[in-house]
Amino acid sequence: MPDERYQNTPTVVTTDISQAARALRQGRLVAFPTETVYGLGANAWDADAVARVFAVKQRPFFDPLIVHLGDFGLLPQIVRDVPPLAQRLIKAFWPGPLTLVLPKQPRVPDLVTSGLPTVAVRMPSAPLARRLLRMAAVPVAAPSANLFGRVSPTDAEAVVEQLAGRIPLVLDGGVCSVGVESTVVQPTANGVLLLRPGGVPTEAIEGLGIPVHHAPHTPTETADAPVERAPSPGMLPRHYAPRTPLKFFERPQDVPAELLTGPVGWLALGPPPAEWADRFVHVETLSPEGSDVEAARNLFAALRRLDAGPARRIIAIAVPNTGLGRAINDRLRRAATST
Ligand code: AMP
Ligand code: MG
């Protein structure tokens, strides 16, 4: 259900941070680069601006946003309490791709948190994002700057491709250095609950002696029928999806032969097995040397290229499930179609 009110806004791409900061403060929407992906930012104090984020993205209201801070001073205005465990995580990983879910201050609009008593908050490390947030001097609620359910943008062109005509301003800061969204955790009595794997590997959290508990999967949840008991409203099984059907397998030998007919694309750490050398019309390798960091950085751009190319089906193979590999496999699993 495209909302026609959001299809006639001329979109300007700029490198002018003060223009972007002013726009944010005035309640306009600005797409901006962080180290993870491009975010679609709104002044978090301005419920009307936050509402437009949902409308522009066609994002359901049950999927809460992350509040981005440029300054530690804003944290007490957003959250009621920072338990000692959260303080340790902040010390270790902020600024950076770790989002904490903490009890919210009443002043944070319900729209930001989808009515939850908690709010997700992080401080990005990308220098441009930090300068923008500091200059705007307001907390910025931002999901990824893509249409709901689609592949997250990791450069300004990818934002324009999906949101041109719907938002007034894109701050161009080149390519995102991490390339997958932040890790989302909620502190518990004896560790953290992992709500979304992302840019901070779980091993790094465990390395501090903090146990990481995995949130149970909610296999019956779909974009149309969210399950209320989901520990994190955004944990939809289908998300981050290209339009070309994608099939996800643990190993190349698991791919059934009938899926290798017609124009098929390949997405994995390295190239396809030698015996399949000419089965694929489009091959994307995320990191032939096997680096999880390089693979994460390449993931969403590779998905977008496959989507734009000749393949009518994408075969994706899991990467080793360590470090950023966990986030990569999570995104590929949710990009996969069941039919
Ligand atoms: P995105 O904006 O697409 O990066 O997604 C943000 C995700 O953070 C949401 O989809 C949720 O899964 C998670 N999240 C945000 N706020 C909360 C919250 N209050 N409690 C639990 N999870 C949250
Ligand atoms: Mg997103």
Coordinates of C-alpha atoms in Angstrom, one line a residue, residues 159-319:
V159 CA 19.5 4.7 -0.7
V160 CA 18.5 6.8 -3.7
E161 CA 17.5 3.7 -5.6
Q162 CA 14.9 2.8 -3.0
L163 CA 13.9 6.1 -1.5
A164 CA 14.2 8.8 -4.2
G165 CA 11.1 10.9 -4.3
R166 CA 10.2 9.9 -0.7
I167 CA 12.8 11.7 1.4
P168 CA 14.3 15.2 1.1
L169 CA 17.9 14.6 2.0
V170 CA 20.7 12.0 1.7
L171 CA 24.0 12.7 3.3
D172 CA 26.6 11.0 1.2
G173 CA 29.5 9.5 3.1
G174 CA 30.6 6.8 0.7
V175 CA 30.6 3.1 1.5
C176 CA 29.8 1.8 5.0
S177 CA 32.8 0.1 6.6
V178 CA 31.1 -2.7 8.6
G179 CA 28.3 -3.4 6.1
V180 CA 25.8 -5.3 8.4
E181 CA 23.5 -3.8 11.0
S182 CA 24.4 -3.5 14.7
T183 CA 24.3 -6.4 17.2
V184 CA 21.2 -5.9 19.4
V185 CA 21.4 -7.2 23.0
Q186 CA 19.2 -6.8 26.1
P187 CA 21.0 -7.0 29.4
T188 CA 19.5 -9.7 31.8
A189 CA 20.2 -10.8 35.3
N190 CA 23.1 -13.0 34.3
G191 CA 24.3 -11.9 30.8
V192 CA 22.7 -10.5 27.7
L193 CA 20.0 -11.8 25.4
L194 CA 21.1 -11.6 21.8
L195 CA 18.1 -10.1 19.9
R196 CA 20.0 -9.7 16.5
P197 CA 23.5 -10.8 15.5
G198 CA 25.4 -7.9 13.9
G199 CA 28.5 -5.9 13.7
V200 CA 29.9 -6.8 17.1
P201 CA 30.6 -10.6 17.2
T202 CA 29.1 -12.5 20.1
E203 CA 32.6 -13.8 20.8
A204 CA 33.7 -10.2 21.6
I205 CA 31.0 -9.9 24.2
E206 CA 31.8 -13.3 25.6
G207 CA 35.4 -12.3 25.7
L208 CA 34.5 -9.8 28.5
G209 CA 33.1 -12.8 30.5
I210 CA 29.5 -11.8 29.7
P211 CA 27.4 -14.8 28.8
V212 CA 25.3 -14.4 25.6
H213 CA 21.9 -16.1 25.6
H214 CA 20.2 -16.7 22.3
A215 CA 16.7 -15.5 21.9
P216 CA 14.3 -18.3 20.9
H217 CA 13.3 -18.4 17.2
T218 CA 9.7 -17.6 16.4
P219 CA 9.1 -19.8 13.3
T220 CA 5.5 -19.0 12.9
E221 CA 6.0 -15.3 12.7
T222 CA 5.6 -13.6 9.3
A223 CA 5.7 -9.9 8.2
D224 CA 1.8 -10.0 8.1
A225 CA 1.3 -11.9 11.3
P226 CA 3.7 -10.9 14.1
V227 CA 3.8 -13.2 17.1
E228 CA 3.4 -11.0 20.2
R229 CA 5.7 -13.1 22.3
A230 CA 8.6 -12.5 20.0
P231 CA 11.4 -11.3 22.2
S232 CA 12.3 -8.6 19.7
P233 CA 9.6 -7.3 17.4
G234 CA 11.9 -7.0 14.5
M235 CA 13.0 -10.7 14.4
L236 CA 11.0 -11.5 11.3
P237 CA 12.0 -14.7 9.6
R238 CA 11.8 -13.0 6.2
H239 CA 13.7 -9.7 5.9
Y240 CA 16.6 -8.2 4.1
A241 CA 15.3 -9.7 0.9
P242 CA 16.3 -9.2 -2.7
R243 CA 13.4 -9.5 -5.2
T244 CA 15.1 -12.4 -7.0
P245 CA 14.2 -15.6 -5.1
L246 CA 17.1 -16.7 -3.0
K247 CA 17.8 -20.3 -1.7
F248 CA 20.1 -20.7 1.3
F249 CA 22.2 -23.8 1.9
E250 CA 24.7 -24.8 4.6
R251 CA 27.1 -26.5 2.0
P252 CA 27.3 -26.6 -1.8
Q253 CA 26.7 -30.4 -1.7
D254 CA 23.2 -29.7 -0.2
V255 CA 22.1 -27.8 -3.4
P256 CA 19.6 -30.0 -5.3
A257 CA 20.5 -30.4 -9.0
E258 CA 17.1 -29.1 -10.1
L259 CA 17.9 -25.7 -8.7
L260 CA 20.9 -25.4 -11.0
T261 CA 18.8 -25.0 -14.2
G262 CA 18.0 -21.7 -15.9
P263 CA 19.8 -18.4 -15.1
V264 CA 21.2 -19.0 -11.6
G265 CA 23.4 -16.7 -9.5
W266 CA 25.9 -17.8 -6.9
L267 CA 26.6 -16.0 -3.6
A268 CA 29.2 -17.4 -1.1
L269 CA 32.5 -16.7 0.5
G270 CA 34.4 -18.1 -2.5
P271 CA 33.7 -19.3 -6.1
P272 CA 31.4 -22.3 -6.9
P273 CA 32.9 -25.8 -7.0
A274 CA 35.0 -26.5 -10.1
E275 CA 32.4 -28.9 -11.5
W276 CA 29.8 -26.1 -11.5
A277 CA 32.1 -23.6 -13.1
D278 CA 29.7 -22.6 -15.9
R279 CA 26.4 -23.3 -14.3
F280 CA 26.0 -19.7 -13.0
V281 CA 25.2 -16.6 -15.0
H282 CA 26.4 -14.3 -12.2
V283 CA 28.9 -15.1 -9.5
E284 CA 29.4 -13.0 -6.3
T285 CA 32.2 -13.9 -3.9
L286 CA 32.1 -12.2 -0.5
S287 CA 35.7 -12.9 0.5
P288 CA 37.7 -15.6 -1.3
E289 CA 40.4 -15.2 1.4
G290 CA 37.8 -16.1 4.0
S291 CA 37.6 -12.9 6.0
D292 CA 34.3 -12.4 7.8
V293 CA 34.9 -8.7 8.0
E294 CA 35.4 -8.3 4.3
A295 CA 32.4 -10.6 3.6
A296 CA 30.1 -8.5 5.8
R297 CA 31.2 -5.3 4.1
N298 CA 30.4 -6.9 0.7
L299 CA 27.2 -8.7 1.6
F300 CA 24.4 -6.2 0.8
A301 CA 26.1 -4.7 -2.3
A302 CA 26.5 -8.3 -3.7
L303 CA 22.8 -9.0 -3.0
R304 CA 21.9 -5.8 -4.8
R305 CA 24.1 -6.6 -7.8
L306 CA 22.6 -10.1 -8.0
D307 CA 19.1 -8.5 -7.9
A308 CA 20.0 -6.2 -10.8
G309 CA 21.7 -8.9 -12.9
P310 CA 20.5 -11.7 -15.2
A311 CA 19.9 -14.4 -12.5
R312 CA 16.4 -15.5 -11.9
R313 CA 17.3 -17.5 -8.8
I314 CA 20.1 -17.0 -6.3
I315 CA 21.9 -19.9 -4.6
A316 CA 23.6 -18.7 -1.4
I317 CA 25.9 -20.8 0.7
A318 CA 26.5 -20.2 4.5
V319 CA 29.8 -18.8 5.7

